[in-house]
């Protein structure tokens, strides 16, 4: 009697490498950690690893390199709101060095899901439906010298404006002009009696603390570990993993 055929070992799902920028803010680190923890709780079948492209470790090349050396596949999901330098260079380099074992997912924004979270945080700051707000809205972003990232912020402002049915201007916290304070002042000069700042920021930190001094009547909190972002991270992972598995 022939021996039964041995079954093939189950194929391990790629590790989800949730890669954030990195921050010196302890609260900011805890906030991003909370987002990763929520993703892990939503998908307990997956291994979720932390990585960063700047400021502190574990650094992305180190994490991807360790997984690749162990023969593990991975999907790097940028916890970033634009496809700027860190996505196109830092993430791309780490993936390219993996010997084909890693792939990159798209950044979280801009898009309808992120716009929905920005809108909710703005409503919380205003204490009213933001669509009924009779004033000007400034979208506050970190700022970048990268042209793609700059375009993504303009797209995010346009998407928010579509939801509000009113123009939204941009203000920046570094690298670009106008500053958030200048954008708020410009809105007042244009006749706005009230000005609100919507934050295009994932977590609190050095940048978000500056917004209180921008002269606005209301300032929204950063997005934080919102359920819509948790779902978005998972979907970014699934899309990239499926694409990588396609022959």
PDB file of C-alpha atoms in Angstrom, residues 94-220:
ATOM      1  CA  UNK A  94      14.254  49.220   0.318  1.00  0.00           C
ATOM      2  CA  UNK A  95      11.950  47.168  -1.906  1.00  0.00           C
ATOM      3  CA  UNK A  96      14.499  47.027  -4.749  1.00  0.00           C
ATOM      4  CA  UNK A  97      17.136  45.654  -2.357  1.00  0.00           C
ATOM      5  CA  UNK A  98      14.875  42.783  -1.225  1.00  0.00           C
ATOM      6  CA  UNK A  99      15.657  40.477  -4.135  1.00  0.00           C
ATOM      7  CA  UNK A 100      12.037  40.382  -5.212  1.00  0.00           C
ATOM      8  CA  UNK A 101      10.668  39.431  -1.809  1.00  0.00           C
ATOM      9  CA  UNK A 102       9.180  42.846  -0.966  1.00  0.00           C
ATOM     10  CA  UNK A 103       6.659  45.018  -2.731  1.00  0.00           C
ATOM     11  CA  UNK A 104       5.362  48.517  -2.061  1.00  0.00           C
ATOM     12  CA  UNK A 105       1.758  49.561  -1.574  1.00  0.00           C
ATOM     13  CA  UNK A 106       0.393  52.992  -2.376  1.00  0.00           C
ATOM     14  CA  UNK A 107       0.520  55.837   0.132  1.00  0.00           C
ATOM     15  CA  UNK A 108      -2.643  56.473   2.120  1.00  0.00           C
ATOM     16  CA  UNK A 109      -3.513  59.768   0.455  1.00  0.00           C
ATOM     17  CA  UNK A 110      -4.818  61.741  -1.161  1.00  0.00           C
ATOM     18  CA  UNK A 111      -8.190  60.079  -1.636  1.00  0.00           C
ATOM     19  CA  UNK A 112     -11.792  59.909  -0.528  1.00  0.00           C
ATOM     20  CA  UNK A 113     -11.075  57.880   2.610  1.00  0.00           C
ATOM     21  CA  UNK A 114      -8.530  60.363   3.950  1.00  0.00           C
ATOM     22  CA  UNK A 115     -10.783  63.272   2.971  1.00  0.00           C
ATOM     23  CA  UNK A 116     -13.583  61.744   5.018  1.00  0.00           C
ATOM     24  CA  UNK A 117     -11.373  61.576   8.104  1.00  0.00           C
ATOM     25  CA  UNK A 118     -10.165  65.170   7.615  1.00  0.00           C
ATOM     26  CA  UNK A 119     -13.788  66.260   7.310  1.00  0.00           C
ATOM     27  CA  UNK A 120     -14.784  64.456  10.512  1.00  0.00           C
ATOM     28  CA  UNK A 121     -11.925  66.004  12.496  1.00  0.00           C
ATOM     29  CA  UNK A 122     -12.854  69.425  11.125  1.00  0.00           C
ATOM     30  CA  UNK A 123     -16.462  68.940  12.220  1.00  0.00           C
ATOM     31  CA  UNK A 124     -15.285  67.960  15.700  1.00  0.00           C
ATOM     32  CA  UNK A 125     -13.216  71.147  15.945  1.00  0.00           C
ATOM     33  CA  UNK A 126     -16.064  73.329  14.723  1.00  0.00           C
ATOM     34  CA  UNK A 127     -18.744  71.638  16.802  1.00  0.00           C
ATOM     35  CA  UNK A 128     -21.013  71.661  13.759  1.00  0.00           C
ATOM     36  CA  UNK A 129     -21.482  70.135  10.337  1.00  0.00           C
ATOM     37  CA  UNK A 130     -18.470  71.487   8.415  1.00  0.00           C
ATOM     38  CA  UNK A 131     -20.588  71.722   5.269  1.00  0.00           C
ATOM     39  CA  UNK A 132     -22.664  74.367   7.076  1.00  0.00           C
ATOM     40  CA  UNK A 133     -19.610  76.353   8.192  1.00  0.00           C
ATOM     41  CA  UNK A 134     -19.826  79.951   7.039  1.00  0.00           C
ATOM     42  CA  UNK A 135     -16.173  80.786   6.793  1.00  0.00           C
ATOM     43  CA  UNK A 136     -12.905  79.892   5.088  1.00  0.00           C
ATOM     44  CA  UNK A 137     -11.043  76.599   5.448  1.00  0.00           C
ATOM     45  CA  UNK A 138      -7.271  76.187   5.240  1.00  0.00           C
ATOM     46  CA  UNK A 139      -5.812  72.713   4.819  1.00  0.00           C
ATOM     47  CA  UNK A 140      -2.613  72.521   6.889  1.00  0.00           C
ATOM     48  CA  UNK A 141       0.064  70.147   5.600  1.00  0.00           C
ATOM     49  CA  UNK A 142       3.626  69.453   6.679  1.00  0.00           C
ATOM     50  CA  UNK A 143       5.074  70.799   3.430  1.00  0.00           C
ATOM     51  CA  UNK A 144       7.674  69.358   1.082  1.00  0.00           C
ATOM     52  CA  UNK A 145      10.156  70.418  -1.578  1.00  0.00           C
ATOM     53  CA  UNK A 146       9.033  67.433  -3.643  1.00  0.00           C
ATOM     54  CA  UNK A 147       6.780  68.397  -6.565  1.00  0.00           C
ATOM     55  CA  UNK A 148       4.719  65.195  -6.396  1.00  0.00           C
ATOM     56  CA  UNK A 149       4.022  65.693  -2.703  1.00  0.00           C
ATOM     57  CA  UNK A 150       3.055  69.301  -3.380  1.00  0.00           C
ATOM     58  CA  UNK A 151       0.618  68.162  -6.047  1.00  0.00           C
ATOM     59  CA  UNK A 152      -0.886  65.595  -3.694  1.00  0.00           C
ATOM     60  CA  UNK A 153      -1.636  68.292  -1.115  1.00  0.00           C
ATOM     61  CA  UNK A 154      -3.323  70.418  -3.771  1.00  0.00           C
ATOM     62  CA  UNK A 155      -5.401  67.389  -4.725  1.00  0.00           C
ATOM     63  CA  UNK A 156      -6.304  66.816  -1.072  1.00  0.00           C
ATOM     64  CA  UNK A 157      -7.451  70.442  -0.782  1.00  0.00           C
ATOM     65  CA  UNK A 158      -9.552  70.102  -3.935  1.00  0.00           C
ATOM     66  CA  UNK A 159     -11.174  66.897  -2.650  1.00  0.00           C
ATOM     67  CA  UNK A 160     -11.992  68.565   0.657  1.00  0.00           C
ATOM     68  CA  UNK A 161     -13.388  71.565  -1.194  1.00  0.00           C
ATOM     69  CA  UNK A 162     -15.681  69.286  -3.195  1.00  0.00           C
ATOM     70  CA  UNK A 163     -17.088  67.828   0.022  1.00  0.00           C
ATOM     71  CA  UNK A 164     -17.508  71.276   1.579  1.00  0.00           C
ATOM     72  CA  UNK A 165     -18.784  72.817  -1.669  1.00  0.00           C
ATOM     73  CA  UNK A 166     -16.425  75.717  -1.060  1.00  0.00           C
ATOM     74  CA  UNK A 167     -12.823  76.529  -1.986  1.00  0.00           C
ATOM     75  CA  UNK A 168     -10.122  75.265   0.364  1.00  0.00           C
ATOM     76  CA  UNK A 169      -6.692  76.895   0.402  1.00  0.00           C
ATOM     77  CA  UNK A 170      -3.434  75.291   1.512  1.00  0.00           C
ATOM     78  CA  UNK A 171      -1.032  76.316   4.255  1.00  0.00           C
ATOM     79  CA  UNK A 172       2.260  74.660   5.112  1.00  0.00           C
ATOM     80  CA  UNK A 173       4.305  74.067   8.243  1.00  0.00           C
ATOM     81  CA  UNK A 174       7.704  73.766   6.549  1.00  0.00           C
ATOM     82  CA  UNK A 175       9.477  73.861   3.172  1.00  0.00           C
ATOM     83  CA  UNK A 176       6.666  75.676   1.327  1.00  0.00           C
ATOM     84  CA  UNK A 177       4.683  78.874   1.293  1.00  0.00           C
ATOM     85  CA  UNK A 178       2.270  80.176   2.304  1.00  0.00           C
ATOM     86  CA  UNK A 179       2.633  79.250   5.916  1.00  0.00           C
ATOM     87  CA  UNK A 180      -0.567  78.254   7.695  1.00  0.00           C
ATOM     88  CA  UNK A 181      -0.590  81.602   9.524  1.00  0.00           C
ATOM     89  CA  UNK A 182      -0.204  83.474   6.230  1.00  0.00           C
ATOM     90  CA  UNK A 183      -2.994  81.439   4.636  1.00  0.00           C
ATOM     91  CA  UNK A 184      -5.282  82.227   7.587  1.00  0.00           C
ATOM     92  CA  UNK A 185      -4.427  85.935   7.351  1.00  0.00           C
ATOM     93  CA  UNK A 186      -5.056  85.911   3.593  1.00  0.00           C
ATOM     94  CA  UNK A 187      -8.491  84.370   4.138  1.00  0.00           C
ATOM     95  CA  UNK A 188      -9.375  87.151   6.586  1.00  0.00           C
ATOM     96  CA  UNK A 189      -8.166  89.819   4.160  1.00  0.00           C
ATOM     97  CA  UNK A 190     -10.412  88.243   1.528  1.00  0.00           C
ATOM     98  CA  UNK A 191     -13.400  88.831   3.802  1.00  0.00           C
ATOM     99  CA  UNK A 192     -13.759  85.658   5.852  1.00  0.00           C
ATOM    100  CA  UNK A 193     -15.158  86.430   9.300  1.00  0.00           C
ATOM    101  CA  UNK A 194     -14.210  82.980  10.564  1.00  0.00           C
ATOM    102  CA  UNK A 195     -11.352  80.728   9.490  1.00  0.00           C
ATOM    103  CA  UNK A 196     -10.903  77.051  10.324  1.00  0.00           C
ATOM    104  CA  UNK A 197      -7.788  74.940   9.881  1.00  0.00           C
ATOM    105  CA  UNK A 198      -8.199  71.331   8.747  1.00  0.00           C
ATOM    106  CA  UNK A 199      -5.170  69.169   9.421  1.00  0.00           C
ATOM    107  CA  UNK A 200      -3.603  67.055   6.690  1.00  0.00           C
ATOM    108  CA  UNK A 201      -1.525  65.383   9.377  1.00  0.00           C
ATOM    109  CA  UNK A 202      -1.602  61.792  10.558  1.00  0.00           C
ATOM    110  CA  UNK A 203      -0.336  62.245  14.109  1.00  0.00           C
ATOM    111  CA  UNK A 204       0.377  65.032  16.600  1.00  0.00           C
ATOM    112  CA  UNK A 205       3.894  66.375  16.928  1.00  0.00           C
ATOM    113  CA  UNK A 206       6.079  69.397  16.342  1.00  0.00           C
ATOM    114  CA  UNK A 207       4.061  70.486  13.312  1.00  0.00           C
ATOM    115  CA  UNK A 208       0.601  70.137  14.844  1.00  0.00           C
ATOM    116  CA  UNK A 209       1.628  72.142  17.920  1.00  0.00           C
ATOM    117  CA  UNK A 210       2.374  75.148  15.699  1.00  0.00           C
ATOM    118  CA  UNK A 211      -1.214  75.320  14.461  1.00  0.00           C
ATOM    119  CA  UNK A 212      -2.547  76.833  17.687  1.00  0.00           C
ATOM    120  CA  UNK A 213      -0.599  80.020  16.888  1.00  0.00           C
ATOM    121  CA  UNK A 214      -1.867  80.301  13.302  1.00  0.00           C
ATOM    122  CA  UNK A 215      -4.685  82.710  14.239  1.00  0.00           C
ATOM    123  CA  UNK A 216      -7.610  80.504  13.203  1.00  0.00           C
ATOM    124  CA  UNK A 217     -10.949  80.307  14.993  1.00  0.00           C
ATOM    125  CA  UNK A 218     -10.878  76.504  15.027  1.00  0.00           C
ATOM    126  CA  UNK A 219      -8.073  74.003  14.493  1.00  0.00           C
ATOM    127  CA  UNK A 220      -8.798  70.346  13.773  1.00  0.00           C
TER     128      UNK A 220
END
